[in-house]
Short mmCIF file of N, CA and C in Angstrom, two decimals:
data_model
loop_
_atom_site.label_atom_id
_atom_site.label_comp_id
_atom_site.label_asym_id
_atom_site.label_seq_id
_atom_site.Cartn_x
_atom_site.Cartn_y
_atom_site.Cartn_z
N MET N 1 -52.96 -30.61 0.83
CA MET N 1 -52.66 -31.36 -0.35
C MET N 1 -51.19 -31.79 -0.36
N LYS N 2 -50.29 -30.90 0.10
CA LYS N 2 -48.88 -31.24 0.15
C LYS N 2 -48.63 -32.43 1.06
N THR N 3 -49.34 -32.48 2.19
CA THR N 3 -49.19 -33.59 3.13
C THR N 3 -49.60 -34.90 2.48
N LYS N 4 -50.68 -34.89 1.72
CA LYS N 4 -51.15 -36.10 1.05
C LYS N 4 -50.12 -36.57 0.02
N ILE N 5 -49.56 -35.64 -0.73
CA ILE N 5 -48.55 -36.01 -1.73
C ILE N 5 -47.31 -36.55 -1.05
N LYS N 6 -46.89 -35.93 0.06
CA LYS N 6 -45.73 -36.43 0.80
C LYS N 6 -45.97 -37.85 1.30
N ARG N 7 -47.15 -38.11 1.85
CA ARG N 7 -47.47 -39.45 2.37
C ARG N 7 -47.45 -40.48 1.24
N LEU N 8 -48.02 -40.10 0.10
CA LEU N 8 -48.01 -41.03 -1.04
C LEU N 8 -46.59 -41.28 -1.51
N PHE N 9 -45.76 -40.24 -1.56
CA PHE N 9 -44.37 -40.39 -1.96
C PHE N 9 -43.62 -41.29 -0.99
N ILE N 10 -43.82 -41.09 0.32
CA ILE N 10 -43.16 -41.91 1.33
C ILE N 10 -43.60 -43.37 1.21
N ALA N 11 -44.90 -43.57 1.02
CA ALA N 11 -45.41 -44.94 0.87
C ALA N 11 -44.82 -45.60 -0.37
N LEU N 12 -44.72 -44.86 -1.48
CA LEU N 12 -44.14 -45.41 -2.70
C LEU N 12 -42.67 -45.74 -2.51
N CYS N 13 -41.91 -44.85 -1.91
CA CYS N 13 -40.49 -45.10 -1.65
C CYS N 13 -40.31 -46.31 -0.74
N GLY N 14 -41.13 -46.39 0.28
CA GLY N 14 -41.05 -47.52 1.20
C GLY N 14 -41.35 -48.83 0.52
N THR N 15 -42.36 -48.84 -0.34
CA THR N 15 -42.71 -50.05 -1.06
C THR N 15 -41.56 -50.48 -1.96
N ILE N 16 -40.94 -49.53 -2.63
CA ILE N 16 -39.80 -49.85 -3.50
C ILE N 16 -38.66 -50.41 -2.67
N MET N 17 -38.37 -49.80 -1.49
CA MET N 17 -37.30 -50.29 -0.63
C MET N 17 -37.58 -51.70 -0.15
N VAL N 18 -38.82 -51.97 0.24
CA VAL N 18 -39.17 -53.30 0.75
C VAL N 18 -39.06 -54.34 -0.36
N CYS N 19 -39.52 -53.98 -1.55
CA CYS N 19 -39.53 -54.95 -2.65
C CYS N 19 -38.13 -55.20 -3.20
N SER N 20 -37.29 -54.19 -3.25
CA SER N 20 -35.97 -54.39 -3.85
C SER N 20 -35.07 -55.20 -2.95
N GLY N 21 -34.58 -56.27 -3.47
CA GLY N 21 -33.62 -57.10 -2.74
C GLY N 21 -34.23 -58.01 -1.71
N SER N 22 -35.53 -58.03 -1.57
CA SER N 22 -36.10 -58.86 -0.51
C SER N 22 -36.08 -60.34 -0.85
N MET N 23 -36.08 -60.69 -2.12
CA MET N 23 -36.13 -62.10 -2.50
C MET N 23 -34.89 -62.85 -2.03
N GLY N 24 -33.71 -62.33 -2.25
CA GLY N 24 -32.49 -63.02 -1.86
C GLY N 24 -32.29 -63.04 -0.36
N MET N 25 -32.79 -62.04 0.33
CA MET N 25 -32.57 -61.94 1.77
C MET N 25 -33.44 -62.92 2.56
N ILE N 26 -34.61 -63.21 2.06
CA ILE N 26 -35.52 -64.08 2.79
C ILE N 26 -34.91 -65.46 2.99
N ALA N 27 -34.20 -65.95 2.02
CA ALA N 27 -33.59 -67.28 2.12
C ALA N 27 -32.55 -67.33 3.24
N ARG N 28 -31.97 -66.20 3.59
CA ARG N 28 -30.96 -66.16 4.63
C ARG N 28 -31.50 -65.74 5.99
N ALA N 29 -32.81 -65.63 6.14
CA ALA N 29 -33.38 -65.22 7.42
C ALA N 29 -32.95 -66.20 8.50
N GLN N 30 -32.53 -65.67 9.65
CA GLN N 30 -31.97 -66.51 10.70
C GLN N 30 -33.01 -66.98 11.70
N GLU N 31 -34.08 -66.25 11.85
CA GLU N 31 -35.10 -66.69 12.79
C GLU N 31 -36.45 -66.10 12.42
N ASN N 32 -37.48 -66.71 12.91
CA ASN N 32 -38.82 -66.22 12.66
C ASN N 32 -39.17 -65.12 13.64
N VAL N 33 -39.94 -64.17 13.17
CA VAL N 33 -40.48 -63.16 14.06
C VAL N 33 -41.81 -63.71 14.55
N GLU N 34 -41.96 -63.80 15.85
CA GLU N 34 -43.14 -64.42 16.44
C GLU N 34 -44.20 -63.38 16.80
N THR N 35 -45.44 -63.72 16.57
CA THR N 35 -46.53 -62.89 17.05
C THR N 35 -46.71 -63.20 18.53
N LEU N 36 -46.62 -62.19 19.37
CA LEU N 36 -46.78 -62.41 20.80
C LEU N 36 -48.24 -62.32 21.20
N ILE N 37 -48.83 -61.17 21.01
CA ILE N 37 -50.18 -60.93 21.51
C ILE N 37 -50.91 -60.06 20.50
N LEU N 38 -52.13 -60.40 20.18
CA LEU N 38 -52.97 -59.52 19.40
C LEU N 38 -53.79 -58.72 20.40
N SER N 39 -53.30 -57.55 20.75
CA SER N 39 -53.90 -56.78 21.83
C SER N 39 -53.67 -55.31 21.59
N PRO N 40 -54.24 -54.46 22.42
CA PRO N 40 -53.98 -53.03 22.26
C PRO N 40 -52.50 -52.72 22.34
N TYR N 41 -52.10 -51.66 21.65
CA TYR N 41 -50.72 -51.21 21.64
C TYR N 41 -50.23 -51.03 23.07
N GLN N 42 -49.04 -51.51 23.35
CA GLN N 42 -48.45 -51.36 24.67
C GLN N 42 -47.13 -50.62 24.52
N GLU N 43 -47.00 -49.50 25.21
CA GLU N 43 -45.75 -48.75 25.15
C GLU N 43 -44.64 -49.61 25.75
N LEU N 44 -43.55 -49.75 25.04
CA LEU N 44 -42.44 -50.58 25.49
C LEU N 44 -41.65 -49.84 26.56
N THR N 45 -41.07 -50.59 27.50
CA THR N 45 -40.30 -49.98 28.58
C THR N 45 -38.86 -50.43 28.51
N GLY N 46 -37.97 -49.68 29.14
CA GLY N 46 -36.56 -50.03 29.17
C GLY N 46 -35.71 -48.88 28.68
N ASP N 47 -34.39 -49.13 28.59
CA ASP N 47 -33.46 -48.08 28.20
C ASP N 47 -33.31 -47.94 26.69
N ASN N 48 -33.50 -48.99 25.94
CA ASN N 48 -33.22 -48.98 24.51
C ASN N 48 -34.53 -49.05 23.73
N ILE N 49 -35.22 -47.92 23.67
CA ILE N 49 -36.54 -47.85 23.05
C ILE N 49 -36.48 -46.89 21.87
N GLY N 50 -37.13 -47.24 20.78
CA GLY N 50 -37.23 -46.35 19.63
C GLY N 50 -38.63 -46.40 19.07
N HIS N 51 -38.91 -45.51 18.12
CA HIS N 51 -40.24 -45.45 17.51
C HIS N 51 -40.11 -45.27 16.02
N GLY N 52 -41.21 -45.48 15.31
CA GLY N 52 -41.22 -45.37 13.86
C GLY N 52 -40.93 -43.95 13.39
N ILE N 53 -40.24 -43.85 12.28
CA ILE N 53 -39.92 -42.55 11.70
C ILE N 53 -41.17 -41.88 11.15
N TYR N 54 -42.09 -42.67 10.61
CA TYR N 54 -43.27 -42.12 9.96
C TYR N 54 -44.53 -42.33 10.77
N ASP N 55 -44.41 -42.36 12.10
CA ASP N 55 -45.59 -42.49 12.96
C ASP N 55 -46.58 -41.38 12.66
N ILE N 56 -47.86 -41.72 12.67
CA ILE N 56 -48.93 -40.73 12.49
C ILE N 56 -49.58 -40.52 13.85
N SER N 57 -49.82 -39.27 14.20
CA SER N 57 -50.44 -38.97 15.49
C SER N 57 -51.87 -39.48 15.54
N GLY N 58 -52.41 -39.53 16.73
CA GLY N 58 -53.72 -40.11 16.95
C GLY N 58 -54.85 -39.13 17.01
N ASN N 59 -54.99 -38.24 16.06
CA ASN N 59 -56.09 -37.28 16.06
C ASN N 59 -57.26 -37.87 15.30
N ARG N 60 -58.11 -38.59 16.00
CA ARG N 60 -59.24 -39.26 15.33
C ARG N 60 -60.46 -38.36 15.20
N SER N 61 -60.37 -37.12 15.65
CA SER N 61 -61.51 -36.22 15.51
C SER N 61 -61.51 -35.54 14.14
N GLU N 62 -60.52 -35.85 13.31
CA GLU N 62 -60.46 -35.27 11.97
C GLU N 62 -61.66 -35.72 11.15
N LYS N 63 -62.07 -34.89 10.21
CA LYS N 63 -63.19 -35.22 9.33
C LYS N 63 -62.76 -36.13 8.18
N ALA N 64 -61.51 -36.05 7.78
CA ALA N 64 -61.04 -36.82 6.63
C ALA N 64 -61.02 -38.32 6.94
N VAL N 65 -61.25 -39.11 5.90
CA VAL N 65 -61.15 -40.57 6.00
C VAL N 65 -59.70 -40.91 5.73
N THR N 66 -58.98 -41.32 6.77
CA THR N 66 -57.55 -41.56 6.63
C THR N 66 -57.03 -42.46 7.75
N LEU N 67 -55.75 -42.84 7.64
CA LEU N 67 -55.10 -43.59 8.70
C LEU N 67 -54.80 -42.66 9.87
N SER N 68 -54.75 -43.23 11.06
CA SER N 68 -54.47 -42.48 12.28
C SER N 68 -53.86 -43.45 13.29
N ASP N 69 -53.09 -42.95 14.25
CA ASP N 69 -52.50 -43.82 15.28
C ASP N 69 -51.67 -44.96 14.68
N CYS N 70 -50.89 -44.70 13.67
CA CYS N 70 -50.01 -45.72 13.07
C CYS N 70 -48.63 -45.56 13.69
N THR N 71 -48.23 -46.53 14.51
CA THR N 71 -46.95 -46.42 15.22
C THR N 71 -46.25 -47.77 15.30
N ILE N 72 -44.92 -47.70 15.45
CA ILE N 72 -44.11 -48.86 15.78
C ILE N 72 -43.26 -48.47 16.98
N GLY N 73 -43.26 -49.30 18.01
CA GLY N 73 -42.33 -49.15 19.11
C GLY N 73 -41.36 -50.33 19.06
N ILE N 74 -40.09 -50.08 19.33
CA ILE N 74 -39.08 -51.14 19.30
C ILE N 74 -38.24 -51.07 20.55
N SER N 75 -37.90 -52.23 21.10
CA SER N 75 -36.94 -52.29 22.20
C SER N 75 -36.03 -53.48 21.94
N VAL N 76 -34.77 -53.34 22.38
CA VAL N 76 -33.76 -54.38 22.16
C VAL N 76 -33.03 -54.63 23.46
N ASN N 77 -32.91 -55.91 23.84
CA ASN N 77 -32.11 -56.29 25.00
C ASN N 77 -31.60 -57.71 24.79
N ALA N 78 -30.97 -58.29 25.79
CA ALA N 78 -30.39 -59.63 25.66
C ALA N 78 -31.42 -60.69 25.32
N ASN N 79 -32.69 -60.44 25.62
CA ASN N 79 -33.75 -61.40 25.32
C ASN N 79 -34.26 -61.30 23.89
N GLY N 80 -33.82 -60.29 23.14
CA GLY N 80 -34.24 -60.17 21.75
C GLY N 80 -34.79 -58.80 21.41
N VAL N 81 -35.38 -58.73 20.23
CA VAL N 81 -36.00 -57.51 19.72
C VAL N 81 -37.49 -57.63 19.92
N LYS N 82 -38.11 -56.60 20.49
CA LYS N 82 -39.56 -56.60 20.69
C LYS N 82 -40.13 -55.40 19.97
N GLY N 83 -41.25 -55.62 19.31
CA GLY N 83 -41.93 -54.54 18.61
C GLY N 83 -43.40 -54.53 18.96
N SER N 84 -43.95 -53.33 19.10
CA SER N 84 -45.38 -53.16 19.33
C SER N 84 -45.88 -52.24 18.21
N ILE N 85 -46.83 -52.73 17.43
CA ILE N 85 -47.27 -52.04 16.22
C ILE N 85 -48.77 -51.79 16.31
N THR N 86 -49.19 -50.59 15.92
CA THR N 86 -50.61 -50.29 15.89
C THR N 86 -50.96 -49.54 14.62
N THR N 87 -52.14 -49.82 14.10
CA THR N 87 -52.69 -49.11 12.94
C THR N 87 -54.10 -48.66 13.33
N GLY N 88 -54.41 -47.40 13.05
CA GLY N 88 -55.73 -46.88 13.35
C GLY N 88 -56.28 -46.12 12.15
N SER N 89 -57.57 -45.83 12.20
CA SER N 89 -58.19 -45.04 11.14
C SER N 89 -59.23 -44.12 11.75
N THR N 90 -59.57 -43.08 11.00
CA THR N 90 -60.53 -42.09 11.50
C THR N 90 -61.97 -42.57 11.40
N VAL N 91 -62.19 -43.62 10.61
CA VAL N 91 -63.52 -44.22 10.47
C VAL N 91 -63.38 -45.74 10.55
N THR N 92 -64.50 -46.44 10.69
CA THR N 92 -64.45 -47.90 10.72
C THR N 92 -63.99 -48.42 9.36
N ALA N 93 -62.98 -49.28 9.40
CA ALA N 93 -62.41 -49.86 8.19
C ALA N 93 -63.03 -51.22 7.93
N SER N 94 -63.26 -51.54 6.66
CA SER N 94 -63.73 -52.89 6.34
C SER N 94 -62.63 -53.91 6.62
N LYS N 95 -61.37 -53.47 6.51
CA LYS N 95 -60.21 -54.31 6.82
C LYS N 95 -59.09 -53.38 7.27
N ILE N 96 -58.44 -53.71 8.40
CA ILE N 96 -57.36 -52.87 8.91
C ILE N 96 -56.30 -53.78 9.53
N GLY N 97 -55.03 -53.46 9.26
CA GLY N 97 -53.99 -54.33 9.79
C GLY N 97 -52.58 -53.84 9.50
N VAL N 98 -51.66 -54.79 9.61
CA VAL N 98 -50.23 -54.56 9.40
C VAL N 98 -49.73 -55.70 8.51
N GLU N 99 -48.82 -55.39 7.58
CA GLU N 99 -48.26 -56.43 6.73
C GLU N 99 -46.79 -56.16 6.47
N ASN N 100 -46.13 -57.17 5.93
CA ASN N 100 -44.72 -57.06 5.54
C ASN N 100 -43.82 -56.58 6.69
N ILE N 101 -43.92 -57.23 7.83
CA ILE N 101 -43.10 -56.86 8.99
C ILE N 101 -41.71 -57.46 8.79
N ARG N 102 -40.69 -56.61 8.94
CA ARG N 102 -39.30 -57.04 8.77
C ARG N 102 -38.49 -56.59 9.97
N VAL N 103 -37.68 -57.48 10.49
CA VAL N 103 -36.70 -57.14 11.52
C VAL N 103 -35.33 -57.27 10.86
N GLU N 104 -34.54 -56.20 10.95
CA GLU N 104 -33.23 -56.19 10.32
C GLU N 104 -32.17 -55.75 11.31
N LYS N 105 -30.92 -56.18 11.07
CA LYS N 105 -29.79 -55.71 11.88
C LYS N 105 -28.77 -55.07 10.95
N TYR N 106 -28.01 -54.12 11.50
CA TYR N 106 -27.03 -53.37 10.73
C TYR N 106 -25.67 -54.05 10.83
N VAL N 107 -25.21 -54.62 9.72
CA VAL N 107 -23.96 -55.37 9.69
C VAL N 107 -23.14 -54.92 8.48
N ASN N 108 -21.88 -54.58 8.73
CA ASN N 108 -20.96 -54.19 7.66
C ASN N 108 -21.53 -53.11 6.74
N GLY N 109 -22.17 -52.12 7.35
CA GLY N 109 -22.66 -50.97 6.59
C GLY N 109 -23.96 -51.16 5.85
N LYS N 110 -24.66 -52.29 6.08
CA LYS N 110 -25.96 -52.47 5.42
C LYS N 110 -26.93 -53.20 6.34
N TRP N 111 -28.21 -52.99 6.09
CA TRP N 111 -29.26 -53.65 6.86
C TRP N 111 -29.47 -55.06 6.33
N THR N 112 -29.38 -56.05 7.22
CA THR N 112 -29.50 -57.46 6.87
C THR N 112 -30.75 -58.03 7.54
N LEU N 113 -31.51 -58.78 6.79
CA LEU N 113 -32.76 -59.35 7.29
C LEU N 113 -32.49 -60.38 8.39
N VAL N 114 -33.20 -60.24 9.50
CA VAL N 114 -33.13 -61.19 10.61
C VAL N 114 -34.37 -62.09 10.58
N GLY N 115 -35.52 -61.51 10.31
CA GLY N 115 -36.74 -62.29 10.27
C GLY N 115 -37.89 -61.48 9.71
N THR N 116 -38.94 -62.19 9.32
CA THR N 116 -40.12 -61.55 8.75
C THR N 116 -41.38 -62.11 9.39
N HIS N 117 -42.44 -61.37 9.26
CA HIS N 117 -43.77 -61.83 9.64
C HIS N 117 -44.73 -61.22 8.63
N SER N 118 -45.68 -62.00 8.14
CA SER N 118 -46.59 -61.50 7.11
C SER N 118 -47.58 -60.48 7.65
N GLY N 119 -47.80 -60.46 8.97
CA GLY N 119 -48.74 -59.52 9.57
C GLY N 119 -50.11 -60.16 9.72
N ASP N 120 -51.08 -59.32 10.02
CA ASP N 120 -52.44 -59.80 10.23
C ASP N 120 -53.40 -58.61 10.15
N TYR N 121 -54.70 -58.88 10.26
CA TYR N 121 -55.70 -57.82 10.16
C TYR N 121 -56.97 -58.22 10.89
N VAL N 122 -57.86 -57.26 11.05
CA VAL N 122 -59.21 -57.50 11.54
C VAL N 122 -60.16 -56.81 10.58
N THR N 123 -61.44 -57.15 10.67
CA THR N 123 -62.44 -56.51 9.82
C THR N 123 -63.40 -55.68 10.67
N ASN N 124 -63.99 -54.69 10.05
CA ASN N 124 -64.99 -53.83 10.67
C ASN N 124 -64.53 -53.26 12.00
N SER N 125 -63.40 -52.60 11.97
CA SER N 125 -62.82 -51.99 13.17
C SER N 125 -62.10 -50.71 12.76
N ASN N 126 -61.79 -49.87 13.75
CA ASN N 126 -61.00 -48.68 13.43
C ASN N 126 -59.60 -48.74 14.03
N ASP N 127 -59.20 -49.93 14.55
CA ASP N 127 -57.81 -50.08 14.98
C ASP N 127 -57.40 -51.55 15.00
N TYR N 128 -56.09 -51.73 14.92
CA TYR N 128 -55.49 -53.06 14.97
C TYR N 128 -54.13 -52.92 15.63
N ALA N 129 -53.79 -53.87 16.50
CA ALA N 129 -52.48 -53.83 17.16
C ALA N 129 -51.93 -55.24 17.27
N MET N 130 -50.61 -55.33 17.21
CA MET N 130 -49.95 -56.61 17.42
C MET N 130 -48.55 -56.37 17.94
N ASN N 131 -48.03 -57.34 18.65
CA ASN N 131 -46.67 -57.31 19.16
C ASN N 131 -45.90 -58.43 18.47
N VAL N 132 -44.62 -58.18 18.18
CA VAL N 132 -43.75 -59.17 17.56
C VAL N 132 -42.44 -59.22 18.33
N SER N 133 -41.70 -60.33 18.18
CA SER N 133 -40.41 -60.42 18.86
C SER N 133 -39.51 -61.44 18.16
N THR N 134 -38.21 -61.32 18.43
CA THR N 134 -37.25 -62.35 18.06
C THR N 134 -36.76 -62.95 19.37
N SER N 135 -36.09 -64.08 19.29
CA SER N 135 -35.66 -64.76 20.51
C SER N 135 -34.28 -64.32 20.98
N SER N 136 -33.55 -63.54 20.17
CA SER N 136 -32.21 -63.12 20.59
C SER N 136 -31.82 -61.82 19.89
N ALA N 137 -30.79 -61.18 20.43
CA ALA N 137 -30.20 -59.98 19.82
C ALA N 137 -28.74 -59.91 20.26
N GLU N 138 -27.89 -59.39 19.39
CA GLU N 138 -26.47 -59.27 19.70
C GLU N 138 -26.19 -57.92 20.34
N LYS N 139 -25.36 -57.91 21.36
CA LYS N 139 -24.99 -56.68 22.04
C LYS N 139 -24.18 -55.80 21.08
N GLY N 140 -24.51 -54.50 21.06
CA GLY N 140 -23.79 -53.54 20.24
C GLY N 140 -24.21 -53.50 18.79
N VAL N 141 -25.14 -54.34 18.37
CA VAL N 141 -25.62 -54.37 16.99
C VAL N 141 -26.96 -53.63 16.93
N GLN N 142 -27.13 -52.77 15.93
CA GLN N 142 -28.38 -52.03 15.78
C GLN N 142 -29.43 -52.90 15.08
N TYR N 143 -30.67 -52.77 15.55
CA TYR N 143 -31.81 -53.46 14.96
C TYR N 143 -32.88 -52.44 14.62
N ARG N 144 -33.69 -52.76 13.62
CA ARG N 144 -34.83 -51.91 13.29
C ARG N 144 -35.99 -52.79 12.84
N ILE N 145 -37.19 -52.22 12.91
CA ILE N 145 -38.40 -52.91 12.46
C ILE N 145 -39.08 -52.02 11.43
N SER N 146 -39.56 -52.64 10.36
CA SER N 146 -40.36 -51.91 9.38
C SER N 146 -41.64 -52.69 9.10
N CYS N 147 -42.65 -51.99 8.62
CA CYS N 147 -43.91 -52.63 8.28
C CYS N 147 -44.73 -51.69 7.40
N THR N 148 -45.83 -52.22 6.89
CA THR N 148 -46.80 -51.40 6.18
C THR N 148 -48.10 -51.44 6.98
N HIS N 149 -48.56 -50.26 7.41
CA HIS N 149 -49.87 -50.11 8.05
C HIS N 149 -50.87 -49.93 6.90
N TYR N 150 -52.05 -50.55 7.00
CA TYR N 150 -53.02 -50.36 5.93
C TYR N 150 -54.44 -50.49 6.45
N ALA N 151 -55.37 -49.92 5.68
CA ALA N 151 -56.79 -50.04 5.99
C ALA N 151 -57.58 -49.83 4.70
N ILE N 152 -58.68 -50.56 4.58
CA ILE N 152 -59.63 -50.35 3.48
C ILE N 152 -60.72 -49.46 4.06
N LEU N 153 -60.75 -48.21 3.59
CA LEU N 153 -61.68 -47.20 4.11
C LEU N 153 -62.60 -46.74 2.98
N ASN N 154 -63.87 -46.97 3.15
CA ASN N 154 -64.87 -46.62 2.12
C ASN N 154 -64.47 -47.20 0.76
N GLY N 155 -63.95 -48.43 0.76
CA GLY N 155 -63.60 -49.13 -0.47
C GLY N 155 -62.24 -48.77 -1.05
N VAL N 156 -61.49 -47.88 -0.39
CA VAL N 156 -60.19 -47.44 -0.90
C VAL N 156 -59.10 -47.90 0.07
N ARG N 157 -58.02 -48.48 -0.48
CA ARG N 157 -56.90 -48.92 0.36
C ARG N 157 -56.01 -47.72 0.68
N HIS N 158 -55.77 -47.51 1.98
CA HIS N 158 -54.83 -46.50 2.46
C HIS N 158 -53.68 -47.25 3.11
N GLU N 159 -52.44 -46.82 2.85
CA GLU N 159 -51.31 -47.52 3.47
C GLU N 159 -50.19 -46.55 3.78
N LEU N 160 -49.35 -46.97 4.73
CA LEU N 160 -48.20 -46.18 5.15
C LEU N 160 -47.06 -47.12 5.47
N PHE N 161 -45.93 -46.96 4.79
CA PHE N 161 -44.72 -47.70 5.14
C PHE N 161 -44.10 -47.00 6.34
N ASN N 162 -43.65 -47.76 7.32
CA ASN N 162 -43.06 -47.18 8.53
C ASN N 162 -41.83 -47.98 8.91
N VAL N 163 -40.82 -47.31 9.43
CA VAL N 163 -39.58 -47.96 9.86
C VAL N 163 -39.04 -47.22 11.08
N THR N 164 -38.45 -47.97 12.00
CA THR N 164 -37.83 -47.34 13.16
C THR N 164 -36.38 -46.99 12.83
N ASN N 165 -35.79 -46.14 13.62
CA ASN N 165 -34.33 -45.96 13.58
C ASN N 165 -33.69 -47.20 14.15
N GLY N 166 -32.39 -47.36 13.94
CA GLY N 166 -31.67 -48.48 14.52
C GLY N 166 -31.48 -48.29 16.02
N ILE N 167 -31.72 -49.35 16.78
CA ILE N 167 -31.58 -49.35 18.25
C ILE N 167 -30.69 -50.53 18.65
N SER N 168 -29.80 -50.31 19.60
CA SER N 168 -28.97 -51.42 20.11
C SER N 168 -28.95 -51.37 21.63
N TYR N 169 -28.42 -52.41 22.25
CA TYR N 169 -28.26 -52.41 23.71
C TYR N 169 -26.81 -52.62 24.06
#
């Protein structure tokens, strides 16, 4: 029960963080976050790799109806920021996906929006994966990716806000 309350608290805090201040930042977005491939999650390679703080492990043998395999991988190099995102569930979801994807960079002591992507979903599946990227990144600047993993399971929406630590090259 404590785990469920913690997850709900984290999701609520994440939603508040995403909603607060997002209106003014969107107008200053410098580039679009592009969808690369709608495919299975691919572990990112290289020296500057990070993962989501609130990743959920992939134990799909659980009896509970819940999210599973929710992860974000991030890598940053001279070619840009790349993210690989996956959302899973323990049962077949009527709708499962990722939404509110944000790429931010750390400038002057605060996270500044670089780009957004609305996300996407599939129906009647127990997993969804997508890759996103930007076309450039500045050397020595930290970047992070955040998103909301979600699924409609037995008519109930389950969601998890997730964010990576800052990564630079």
